[in-house]
């Protein structure tokens, strides 16, 4: 499934057009990209039906370009733009605080073309000769460059998900394997993955290797051995596959699910209990003698290994050496939430702002999906987005929500998504905001502020307005921009005091807050709310991504507003 890949390419085109100061087109490309990244259906299938231009925001022109990518694997228009721009814009824009405007200025003034050039300009002190580029910004940029170097390209979880499902199903159908599972960061539900790690048990490993290295999307075979191979797919994603013995499958899974820190701690624990643990199994230590088969005590399943070590089975999402081993030894692991614990979905859009479906259609779908409530948070804004809610249209919107309430059997919360302005103010007064069930505040503009100002902006909004949810807190968009500079510790503290819930936004290119940040938010005493940020019916189906983030953050039902009884939700929303 190439949806996210194509969406990202369209975003890159938008950036390049913006740099060239082409009017309107960048927004058109971004709108199309946004629709495609939340499309539930495989875009290839949509193209085959000839229905590309039925996707919201995809007109004749963009549809043709998508077809070209699907048919030929590349896009000449994109290549041409890249040449014209003559810069490594993709990489440069991944640095926090750098937008098209600044990149253009850097290119004009200092001839900077790529990240290396930027780093040189900072280190030689040339950067600060440009107006608007002070010492503080230099530091932010340097940090961003370091981050970029230490994090080579990673793939969003949502982009890897259909690939993983497809590969597992191909192998299961092929009957070359008795068991196959995905390990690594993907299995831990991490929001981005470096590569994919598969593990299998087979009586015919050579057939498994053959099938793996000749999968349809494989572009390059990096290694092909008797029991271990590595390939790279057309989109650049690398995948490893190992075949292990049936007796070792559990211990190998434990090892390859990781993470590394978890493995190291577990190994230490095993030693302290008179065992030695490796990917080959758990063995009883007998003096200083070499590890022997007859000393093998466990390894067939993960459960078996954990049990022998006297602990509960630890869910992969929380394996990170963040206290889970101690908790499992005391049989006090958190009761992590699951998909079926969700009673409702926050943060949804409709045709009242930039969504494709009506309020009624969205609410009915949520009801069909078995939810007990839905909250609408259409954009309330002044500029930028096409057709946002304004003070004038607000009453019409609320009246229609009133009508929808009579037609569905679930609770429909009224609300808006309102911009936190540069100075921390909102466009609506407190008393107006209080008329809404749920005020979700977030940021879409001026994202390049330095940390102290940004933190002040956010905290001041949370202090001074009756906000219920702080939306997509870090503003990260995979492949497009890094997290903004924000002191989350201060934000969590302020949010807790003001009873503001932190959002887990499940747009596939956001997953914001991510798992480790959810963990920090919960430890700071905050509650989290899963917001689907759905702009059409299919967007409602992204909620499992939020469950993953919540689980990685050790969230139990009490921590996640979506899991509460309606009465409690209503009470906690009151101001
Ligand atoms: P990624 O691919 O960067 O998203 O992250 P992972 O966690 O999938 O890392 P990867 O693919 O390098 O390795 C898969 C797992 O194998 C990792 O989670 C733990 C295990 N592993 C890899 N290298 C080591 C190591 O040096 N020591 C230990 N104890 N475990 C390792
Ligand atoms: Ca991996
Ligand atoms: Ca790997
Ligand atoms: Zn938003």
Coordinates of C-alpha atoms and ligand atoms in Angstrom, one line a residue:
X1 CA 0.0 0.0 0.0
X2 CA 1.6 3.2 -1.2
X3 CA -0.8 5.8 0.4
X4 CA 1.6 7.4 2.8
X5 CA 4.5 7.3 0.3
X6 CA 2.4 9.1 -2.3
X7 CA 1.1 11.6 0.3
X8 CA 4.7 12.4 1.3
X9 CA 5.7 13.0 -2.3
X10 CA 2.8 15.4 -2.7
X11 CA 3.9 17.2 0.4
X12 CA 7.4 17.6 -1.0
X13 CA 6.0 19.0 -4.2
X14 CA 3.9 21.5 -2.1
X15 CA 7.1 22.6 -0.3
X16 CA 9.0 23.0 -3.6
X17 CA 6.1 25.0 -5.1
X18 CA 5.9 27.1 -2.0
X19 CA 9.6 27.9 -2.3
X20 CA 9.1 29.0 -5.8
X21 CA 6.3 31.2 -4.6
X22 CA 3.7 29.6 -6.8
X23 CA 0.3 30.7 -5.6
X24 CA -2.6 28.3 -4.6
X25 CA -0.9 25.1 -5.9
X26 CA 1.0 24.2 -2.7
X27 CA -2.3 24.2 -0.8
X28 CA -3.9 22.0 -3.4
X29 CA -1.1 19.5 -3.2
X30 CA -1.3 19.5 0.6
X31 CA -5.1 19.0 0.6
X32 CA -4.7 16.0 -1.7
X33 CA -1.8 14.6 0.4
X34 CA -3.9 14.9 3.5
X35 CA -6.8 13.0 2.0
X36 CA -4.6 10.3 0.7
X37 CA -2.8 9.7 4.0
X38 CA -6.0 9.0 5.8
X39 CA -7.6 7.0 3.0
X40 CA -8.6 3.5 4.3
X41 CA -8.4 1.9 0.9
X42 CA -5.3 1.1 -1.0
X43 CA -4.7 3.9 -3.5
X44 CA -3.7 1.3 -6.1
X45 CA -7.1 -0.2 -5.8
X46 CA -8.8 3.2 -6.1
X47 CA -6.7 3.9 -9.2
X48 CA -7.6 0.6 -10.8
X49 CA -11.3 1.4 -10.4
X50 CA -10.6 4.8 -12.1
X51 CA -11.8 6.6 -9.0
X52 CA -8.7 8.7 -8.1
X53 CA -10.5 12.0 -8.7
X54 CA -13.3 10.9 -6.3
X55 CA -10.8 11.4 -3.5
X56 CA -11.3 14.7 -1.8
X57 CA -8.9 17.3 -3.1
X58 CA -7.6 15.2 -6.0
X59 CA -8.4 16.8 -9.3
X60 CA -7.6 15.7 -12.8
X61 CA -4.0 17.0 -12.7
X62 CA -3.0 15.4 -9.4
X63 CA -4.9 12.2 -10.3
X64 CA -2.7 11.9 -13.4
X65 CA 0.4 12.4 -11.4
X66 CA -0.6 9.7 -9.0
X67 CA -1.2 7.3 -11.8
X68 CA 2.2 8.0 -13.2
X69 CA 3.8 7.1 -9.9
X70 CA 1.8 3.9 -9.6
X71 CA 2.5 2.9 -13.2
X72 CA 6.2 3.9 -13.5
X73 CA 7.4 4.2 -9.9
X74 CA 8.4 7.8 -10.4
X75 CA 7.1 11.2 -11.4
X76 CA 8.8 13.3 -14.0
X77 CA 7.2 16.6 -12.7
X78 CA 8.7 15.9 -9.3
X79 CA 12.2 15.3 -10.8
X80 CA 11.9 18.5 -12.8
X81 CA 10.9 20.5 -9.8
X82 CA 13.8 19.0 -7.8
X83 CA 16.2 20.1 -10.5
X84 CA 14.7 23.6 -10.6
X85 CA 14.9 24.0 -6.9
X86 CA 18.5 22.7 -6.9
X87 CA 18.6 22.1 -3.1
X88 CA 18.1 19.2 -0.8
X89 CA 14.9 20.7 0.4
X90 CA 13.6 17.4 1.8
X91 CA 16.4 17.1 4.3
X92 CA 16.6 20.9 5.1
X93 CA 12.9 21.0 5.9
X94 CA 13.3 18.2 8.3
X95 CA 15.3 20.5 10.6
X96 CA 13.1 22.1 13.2
X97 CA 12.7 25.9 12.8
X98 CA 13.4 25.7 9.1
X99 CA 10.5 26.5 6.7
X100 CA 10.5 27.2 3.0
X101 CA 10.9 31.0 3.6
X102 CA 14.0 30.6 5.7
X103 CA 15.5 28.0 3.4
X104 CA 15.1 30.3 0.5
X105 CA 16.7 33.2 2.3
X106 CA 19.7 31.0 3.3
X107 CA 20.1 29.9 -0.3
X108 CA 19.9 33.4 -1.6
X109 CA 22.3 34.9 0.9
X110 CA 24.8 32.2 1.5
X111 CA 24.2 29.7 -1.4
X112 CA 23.2 27.0 1.1
X113 CA 22.0 23.9 -0.7
X114 CA 22.0 21.1 1.8
X115 CA 22.4 20.2 5.5
X116 CA 26.2 20.0 5.2
X117 CA 26.3 23.5 3.8
X118 CA 24.1 24.8 6.6
X119 CA 26.3 23.2 9.3
X120 CA 29.4 24.8 7.7
X121 CA 27.7 28.2 7.7
X122 CA 26.8 28.0 11.3
X123 CA 30.2 26.8 12.4
X124 CA 32.0 29.5 10.5
X125 CA 29.8 32.1 12.0
X126 CA 28.3 33.2 8.7
X127 CA 24.8 32.4 9.5
X128 CA 24.4 35.0 12.2
X129 CA 25.3 37.7 9.6
X130 CA 21.8 37.2 8.1
X131 CA 19.0 39.2 9.5
X132 CA 16.8 37.2 11.8
X133 CA 19.3 34.4 12.4
X134 CA 20.6 34.9 16.0
X135 CA 22.6 32.8 18.3
X136 CA 19.6 31.0 19.8
X137 CA 18.4 29.9 16.4
X138 CA 21.9 28.7 15.5
X139 CA 21.8 26.4 18.5
X140 CA 18.3 25.1 17.6
X141 CA 19.5 24.4 14.1
X142 CA 22.6 22.7 15.2
X143 CA 20.6 20.4 17.5
X144 CA 18.3 19.7 14.6
X145 CA 21.2 18.7 12.4
X146 CA 22.6 16.4 15.1
X147 CA 19.2 14.8 15.4
X148 CA 19.0 14.3 11.6
X149 CA 22.5 12.7 11.5
X150 CA 21.7 10.3 14.4
X151 CA 18.3 9.4 12.9
X152 CA 18.5 8.3 9.4
X153 CA 15.2 8.0 7.6
X154 CA 12.6 6.2 9.6
X155 CA 9.2 5.0 8.3
X156 CA 5.9 5.8 10.0
X157 CA 4.3 2.8 11.7
X158 CA 1.2 3.3 9.6
X159 CA 3.2 3.1 6.4
X160 CA 4.8 -0.1 7.5
X161 CA 1.5 -1.7 8.8
X162 CA 0.0 -2.8 5.4
X163 CA 3.4 -4.1 4.3
X164 CA 3.8 -6.2 7.4
X165 CA 0.3 -7.6 7.1
X166 CA 0.9 -8.4 3.4
X167 CA 4.1 -10.2 4.1
X168 CA 2.7 -12.2 7.0
X169 CA -0.2 -13.3 4.9
X170 CA 2.0 -14.2 1.9
X171 CA 4.1 -16.5 4.1
X172 CA 1.2 -18.0 5.9
X173 CA -0.5 -18.9 2.6
X174 CA 2.8 -20.2 1.1
X175 CA 3.0 -23.0 3.8
X176 CA 6.7 -22.7 3.8
X177 CA 6.7 -21.7 7.5
X178 CA 5.2 -23.2 10.6
X179 CA 5.3 -19.9 12.4
X180 CA 6.1 -16.4 11.4
X181 CA 6.0 -13.2 13.5
X182 CA 7.1 -9.6 13.2
X183 CA 9.6 -8.5 15.9
X184 CA 11.6 -5.3 16.3
X185 CA 10.3 -1.8 16.9
X186 CA 7.2 -2.5 14.8
X187 CA 6.1 -5.2 17.2
X188 CA 6.7 -2.7 20.1
X189 CA 4.3 -0.4 18.3
X190 CA 6.8 2.4 18.0
X191 CA 5.5 5.4 15.9
X192 CA 8.3 5.1 13.4
X193 CA 10.5 2.1 12.4
X194 CA 14.1 1.9 11.1
X195 CA 13.6 -1.5 9.5
X196 CA 11.3 -4.5 9.9
X197 CA 12.5 -7.7 11.6
X198 CA 10.7 -11.0 10.8
X199 CA 11.2 -14.3 12.5
X200 CA 10.1 -17.7 11.3
X201 CA 10.2 -21.4 12.0
X202 CA 10.4 -23.6 9.0
X203 CA 11.4 -27.1 7.9
X204 CA 12.6 -25.7 4.6
X205 CA 14.5 -22.5 5.3
X206 CA 16.0 -22.4 1.8
X207 CA 12.4 -22.0 0.3
X208 CA 11.7 -19.3 2.9
X209 CA 14.8 -17.4 1.8
X210 CA 13.9 -17.8 -1.8
X211 CA 10.4 -16.5 -1.3
X212 CA 11.5 -13.6 0.9
X213 CA 14.2 -12.3 -1.6
X214 CA 11.8 -12.5 -4.5
X215 CA 8.8 -10.7 -2.9
X216 CA 7.1 -8.4 -5.5
X217 CA 8.3 -5.1 -4.0
X218 CA 11.9 -6.1 -3.4
X219 CA 14.3 -3.8 -5.2
X220 CA 17.6 -5.0 -3.7
X221 CA 18.8 -8.1 -2.0
X222 CA 21.2 -7.0 0.6
X223 CA 22.1 -10.5 2.0
X224 CA 20.9 -14.0 1.3
X225 CA 22.0 -16.8 3.5
X226 CA 20.8 -20.2 4.6
X227 CA 18.7 -18.9 7.5
X228 CA 19.0 -15.2 7.3
X229 CA 18.3 -12.6 4.6
X230 CA 17.9 -8.9 4.2
X231 CA 16.2 -6.9 1.4
X232 CA 15.3 -3.4 0.5
X233 CA 11.9 -2.5 -0.9
X234 CA 11.1 0.0 -3.6
X235 CA 10.2 2.6 -1.0
X236 CA 13.6 2.2 0.7
X237 CA 12.3 0.2 3.7
X238 CA 14.7 -2.5 4.8
X239 CA 13.5 -5.9 6.0
X240 CA 15.3 -8.8 7.8
X241 CA 14.1 -12.3 8.1
X242 CA 15.6 -15.1 10.2
X243 CA 14.6 -18.7 10.4
X244 CA 15.2 -20.3 13.8
X245 CA 14.6 -23.7 15.4
X246 CA 11.2 -24.3 16.9
X247 CA 12.7 -24.7 20.3
X248 CA 14.3 -21.3 20.1
X249 CA 11.4 -19.3 18.6
X250 CA 10.3 -17.8 22.0
X251 CA 13.8 -16.7 23.1
X252 CA 14.6 -15.4 19.6
X253 CA 11.4 -13.4 19.6
X254 CA 12.2 -12.0 23.0
X255 CA 15.6 -11.0 21.6
X256 CA 14.5 -9.5 18.4
X257 CA 11.5 -7.7 19.8
X258 CA 13.9 -5.9 22.1
X259 CA 14.4 -3.2 22.8
X260 CA 18.1 -3.6 23.4
X261 CA 17.9 -2.0 26.9
X262 CA 15.1 -4.4 27.9
X263 CA 17.2 -7.4 26.6
X264 CA 20.3 -6.3 28.5
X265 CA 18.4 -5.9 31.8
X266 CA 16.6 -9.2 31.3
X267 CA 19.9 -10.9 30.7
X268 CA 21.3 -9.5 33.9
X269 CA 18.3 -10.7 35.8
X270 CA 18.7 -14.2 34.3
X271 CA 22.3 -14.3 35.5
X272 CA 21.4 -13.2 39.0
X273 CA 19.0 -16.2 39.1
X274 CA 21.6 -18.7 37.9
X275 CA 20.6 -18.7 34.2
X276 CA 22.0 -17.4 31.0
X277 CA 19.7 -16.0 28.4
X278 CA 20.3 -15.5 24.7
X279 CA 18.4 -15.7 21.5
X280 CA 19.0 -19.5 21.6
X281 CA 17.2 -20.0 24.9
X282 CA 17.3 -19.9 28.6
X283 CA 20.0 -22.2 30.1
X284 CA 20.8 -23.2 33.6
X285 CA 24.3 -22.1 34.6
X286 CA 26.5 -25.0 35.9
X287 CA 29.8 -23.7 37.1
X288 CA 32.0 -22.2 34.4
X289 CA 31.3 -24.9 31.9
X290 CA 30.2 -24.1 28.4
X291 CA 26.5 -23.8 27.7
X292 CA 25.1 -27.2 26.8
X293 CA 21.9 -28.3 25.2
X294 CA 21.1 -30.4 28.2
X295 CA 21.0 -27.3 30.4
X296 CA 18.3 -25.7 28.2
X297 CA 15.2 -24.9 30.3
X298 CA 13.0 -22.6 28.2
X299 CA 12.8 -20.9 24.8
X300 CA 9.8 -22.3 22.9
X301 CA 7.6 -19.4 23.8
X302 CA 8.2 -16.0 25.4
X303 CA 5.7 -16.8 28.2
X304 CA 7.8 -19.8 29.1
X305 CA 11.0 -17.7 29.4
X306 CA 9.4 -14.9 31.5
X307 CA 7.7 -17.5 33.7
X308 CA 11.0 -19.3 34.5
X309 CA 12.4 -16.0 35.4
X310 CA 9.5 -15.5 37.9
X311 CA 7.8 -12.7 36.1
X312 CA 4.6 -11.8 34.2
X313 CA 4.6 -11.8 30.4
X314 CA 5.5 -8.2 29.5
X315 CA 3.6 -6.7 26.5
X316 CA 6.0 -5.7 23.7
X317 CA 4.8 -2.1 23.8
X318 CA 6.3 -1.4 27.2
X319 CA 9.6 -3.2 26.7
X320 CA 12.1 -0.4 27.1
X321 CA 13.7 -0.7 30.5
X322 CA 11.5 1.9 31.9
X323 CA 10.6 0.0 35.1
X324 CA 8.6 -2.8 33.4
X325 CA 11.0 -5.6 34.6
X326 CA 10.6 -4.6 38.3
X327 CA 6.9 -4.4 37.8
X328 CA 6.7 -7.8 36.1
X329 CA 8.7 -9.4 38.9
X330 CA 6.2 -8.0 41.5
X331 CA 3.3 -9.1 39.2
X332 CA 2.3 -5.5 39.1
X333 CA 2.3 -4.7 35.4
X334 CA -0.2 -2.0 34.4
X335 CA -3.5 -3.3 32.8
X336 CA -2.9 -1.7 29.4
X337 CA -5.9 -0.5 27.5
X338 CA -7.0 -2.4 24.4
X339 CA -9.1 -1.4 21.3
X340 CA -12.3 -2.6 22.9
X341 CA -11.9 -0.3 25.9
X342 CA -12.6 2.8 23.8
X343 CA -16.1 4.3 24.3
X344 CA -15.7 7.3 22.0
X345 CA -13.6 9.4 19.7
X346 CA -12.5 13.0 20.1
X347 CA -11.4 15.6 17.5
X348 CA -13.4 15.0 14.3
X349 CA -14.0 17.3 11.4
X350 CA -17.0 17.6 9.0
X351 CA -18.0 19.6 6.0
X352 CA -18.4 22.6 8.4
X353 CA -14.6 23.1 8.0
X354 CA -12.3 21.0 5.9
X355 CA -13.8 17.5 6.2
X356 CA -15.5 15.5 3.4
X357 CA -18.5 14.0 5.3
X358 CA -21.4 15.7 7.1
X359 CA -21.8 15.8 10.8
X360 CA -24.6 13.2 10.5
X361 CA -22.6 10.8 8.4
X362 CA -19.6 10.9 10.8
X363 CA -21.8 10.5 13.9
X364 CA -23.7 7.6 12.3
X365 CA -20.5 5.8 11.4
X366 CA -19.2 6.2 14.9
X367 CA -22.4 4.7 16.2
X368 CA -22.1 1.8 13.7
X369 CA -18.6 1.2 14.9
X370 CA -20.0 0.7 18.4
X371 CA -18.9 3.9 20.1
X372 CA -21.0 5.7 22.7
X373 CA -19.9 9.2 21.9
X374 CA -18.2 11.4 19.3
X375 CA -16.9 14.9 19.6
X376 CA -16.8 17.3 16.7
X377 CA -14.0 19.8 16.6
X378 CA -14.2 21.6 13.3
X379 CA -11.5 24.3 12.7
X380 CA -12.3 27.7 14.0
X381 CA -9.8 30.0 12.4
X382 CA -9.3 33.2 10.6
X383 CA -6.9 32.3 7.9
X384 CA -5.1 29.5 6.1
X385 CA -7.7 26.8 5.8
X386 CA -10.4 26.9 3.3
X387 CA -13.7 27.7 4.8
X388 CA -13.2 27.4 8.6
X389 CA -15.8 28.1 11.2
X390 CA -16.1 31.8 12.0
X391 CA -18.1 33.6 14.7
X392 CA -20.9 34.1 12.1
X393 CA -21.2 30.4 11.1
X394 CA -20.8 29.0 14.6
X395 CA -24.5 29.2 15.6
X396 CA -25.4 27.3 12.3
X397 CA -22.9 24.6 13.2
X398 CA -24.2 24.2 16.7
X399 CA -27.8 24.0 15.4
X400 CA -26.9 21.3 13.1
X401 CA -25.1 19.3 15.8
X402 CA -28.4 19.7 17.8
X403 CA -30.3 18.1 14.8
X404 CA -27.8 15.3 14.6
X405 CA -28.3 14.5 18.3
X406 CA -31.9 13.7 17.5
X407 CA -31.0 11.3 14.8
X408 CA -28.3 9.2 16.4
X409 CA -28.3 7.1 19.6
X410 CA -24.9 8.2 20.8
X411 CA -23.8 11.3 22.7
X412 CA -22.6 14.0 20.3
X413 CA -20.2 16.6 21.8
X414 CA -20.1 20.0 20.3
X415 CA -16.7 21.6 20.0
X416 CA -14.1 23.3 17.9
X417 CA -10.4 23.1 17.1
X418 CA -9.1 26.6 17.7
X419 CA -5.7 28.0 16.9
X420 CA -3.4 29.1 19.7
X421 CA -2.2 32.4 18.3
X422 CA 1.4 33.4 18.3
X423 CA 0.9 35.4 21.6
X424 CA -1.0 32.6 23.3
X425 CA -4.4 34.1 22.8
X426 CA -7.5 32.4 21.1
X427 CA -9.8 34.0 18.6
X428 CA -12.9 33.4 20.8
X429 CA -13.6 34.9 24.2
X430 CA -13.9 32.7 27.3
X431 CA -17.7 33.0 27.6
X432 CA -18.1 31.9 24.0
X433 CA -15.8 29.0 24.5
X434 CA -17.8 27.9 27.5
X435 CA -20.9 27.4 25.4
X436 CA -19.1 24.5 23.7
X437 CA -18.8 21.0 25.2
X438 CA -15.2 20.5 24.1
X439 CA -12.6 23.1 23.2
X440 CA -9.6 21.6 21.5
X441 CA -6.7 24.1 21.1
X442 CA -3.8 23.5 18.8
X443 CA -1.2 25.2 16.7
X444 CA -0.9 25.2 12.9
X445 CA 1.1 28.4 12.3
X446 CA 4.3 30.1 13.6
X447 CA 5.7 26.7 14.5
X448 CA 9.3 27.9 14.4
X449 CA 9.4 29.8 17.6
X450 CA 12.3 29.1 20.0
X451 CA 11.5 26.9 23.0
X452 CA 11.0 29.6 25.8
X453 CA 8.6 31.6 23.7
X454 CA 6.8 28.5 22.4
X455 CA 6.4 27.2 25.9
X456 CA 5.1 30.5 27.1
X457 CA 2.6 30.7 24.2
X458 CA 1.2 27.2 25.0
X459 CA 1.1 27.6 28.8
X460 CA -0.5 31.0 28.6
X461 CA -3.3 29.6 26.5
X462 CA -3.8 26.7 28.8
X463 CA -3.9 29.0 31.8
X464 CA -6.2 31.6 30.4
X465 CA -8.9 29.8 28.4
X466 CA -11.3 27.0 29.2
X467 CA -9.5 24.5 27.0
X468 CA -10.3 20.8 27.3
X469 CA -7.8 19.2 25.0
X470 CA -4.4 20.3 23.8
X471 CA -4.3 18.9 20.3
X472 CA -1.2 17.3 18.6
X473 CA 1.1 18.8 21.2
X474 CA 4.4 18.5 19.4
X475 CA 3.1 19.2 15.9
X476 CA 5.3 16.5 14.4
X477 CA 4.5 15.3 10.9
X478 CA 6.6 12.4 9.8
X479 CA 8.6 13.1 6.7
X480 CA 7.6 16.7 6.8
X481 CA 8.7 18.3 10.0
X482 CA 10.1 17.4 13.4
X483 CA 8.6 18.2 16.8
X484 CA 8.4 21.9 17.6
X485 CA 10.7 23.2 20.4
X486 CA 8.5 22.9 23.5
X487 CA 9.2 22.2 27.1
X488 CA 6.7 19.4 27.6
X489 CA 7.5 19.1 31.3
X490 CA 6.2 22.6 31.9
X491 CA 3.2 22.0 29.6
X492 CA 2.2 18.9 31.4
X493 CA 2.4 20.6 34.7
X494 CA 0.2 23.5 33.4
X495 CA -2.2 21.1 31.7
X496 CA -2.6 19.1 34.9
X497 CA -3.4 22.2 37.0
X498 CA -5.9 23.4 34.5
X499 CA -7.5 20.1 33.8
X500 CA -6.5 20.1 30.2
X501 CA -6.2 16.6 28.6
X502 CA -3.2 15.9 26.3
X503 CA -4.2 14.6 22.9
X504 CA -2.9 11.4 21.3
X505 CA -3.6 12.5 17.7
X506 CA -4.0 9.4 15.5
X507 CA -3.5 10.9 12.1
X508 CA -1.1 8.3 10.6
X509 CA 1.6 10.9 10.0
X510 CA 1.4 12.3 13.5
X511 CA 0.9 9.8 16.4
X512 CA 1.3 12.8 18.7
X513 CA 1.9 12.4 21.6
X514 CA 3.9 9.3 21.0
X515 CA 4.3 6.5 23.5
X516 CA 7.3 7.8 25.5
X517 CA 5.7 11.2 25.7
X518 CA 2.4 9.7 26.9
X519 CA 4.4 7.9 29.5
X520 CA 5.9 11.2 30.7
X521 CA 2.5 12.9 30.6
X522 CA 0.9 10.3 32.8
X523 CA 3.8 10.3 35.2
X524 CA 3.3 14.1 35.5
X525 CA -0.3 13.4 36.4
X526 CA -2.0 14.3 33.1
X527 CA -4.8 12.4 31.4
X528 CA -4.8 11.7 27.7
X529 CA -7.5 11.9 25.1
X530 CA -7.4 10.0 21.8
X531 CA -8.3 12.2 18.9
X532 CA -8.8 10.7 15.5
X533 CA -8.5 14.1 13.7
X534 CA -10.8 12.4 11.1
X535 CA -11.6 14.5 8.0
X536 CA -13.7 11.7 6.5
X537 CA -15.3 8.4 7.5
X538 CA -12.1 6.4 7.0
X539 CA -10.3 8.7 9.4
X540 CA -12.4 7.3 12.3
X541 CA -10.6 4.0 11.7
X542 CA -7.2 5.3 12.7
X543 CA -7.9 5.0 16.5
X544 CA -5.8 1.8 17.0
X545 CA -2.7 3.9 16.3
X546 CA -3.7 5.9 19.4
X547 CA -4.2 2.7 21.4
X548 CA -0.6 1.8 20.5
X549 CA 0.7 5.1 21.8
X550 CA -1.3 4.8 24.9
X551 CA -0.1 1.3 25.6
X552 CA 3.5 2.3 25.0
X553 CA 2.8 5.1 27.6
X554 CA 1.7 2.5 30.1
X555 CA -1.9 3.8 30.0
X556 CA -4.7 2.1 31.9
X557 CA -8.4 2.9 31.5
X558 CA -8.2 5.5 34.2
X559 CA -5.6 7.4 32.2
X560 CA -7.5 7.7 28.9
X561 CA -10.6 9.9 28.8
X562 CA -12.0 7.8 25.9
X563 CA -12.3 4.8 28.2
X564 CA -14.4 6.5 30.8
X565 CA -18.1 6.2 31.4
X566 CA -20.0 9.0 29.6
X567 CA -21.1 10.5 33.0
X568 CA -17.5 10.9 34.1
X569 CA -16.4 12.3 30.8
X570 CA -19.2 15.0 31.0
X571 CA -18.3 15.8 34.6
X572 CA -14.6 16.2 33.8
X573 CA -15.3 18.5 30.9
X574 CA -17.3 21.0 32.9
X575 CA -15.8 24.4 33.6
Ligands
LIG1 P1 14.6 0.2 14.6 O1 14.7 -0.9 13.6 O2 15.7 1.2 14.6 O3 13.2 0.9 14.5 O4 14.6 -0.5 16.1 P2 14.6 -2.0 16.5 O5 14.4 -2.1 18.0 O6 13.8 -2.8 15.6 O7 16.2 -2.4 16.3 P3 16.9 -3.4 15.3 O8 16.2 -3.6 14.1 O9 18.3 -2.8 15.2 O10 17.1 -4.7 16.2 C1 15.9 -5.5 16.5 C2 16.1 -6.0 17.9 O11 17.2 -6.8 18.1 C3 16.3 -4.9 18.9 O12 15.1 -4.3 19.3 C4 16.9 -5.6 20.0 C5 17.7 -6.7 19.3 N1 19.1 -6.2 19.3 C6 19.7 -5.7 18.2 N2 21.0 -5.4 18.5 C7 21.2 -5.8 19.8 C8 22.3 -5.7 20.7 O13 23.4 -5.2 20.3 N3 22.1 -6.2 21.9 C9 21.0 -6.7 22.3 N4 20.8 -7.1 23.6 N5 19.9 -6.7 21.5 C10 20.0 -6.3 20.3
LIG2 CA1 13.9 -3.0 13.4
LIG3 CA1 16.8 -5.0 12.1
LIG4 ZN1 -5.0 20.3 13.9

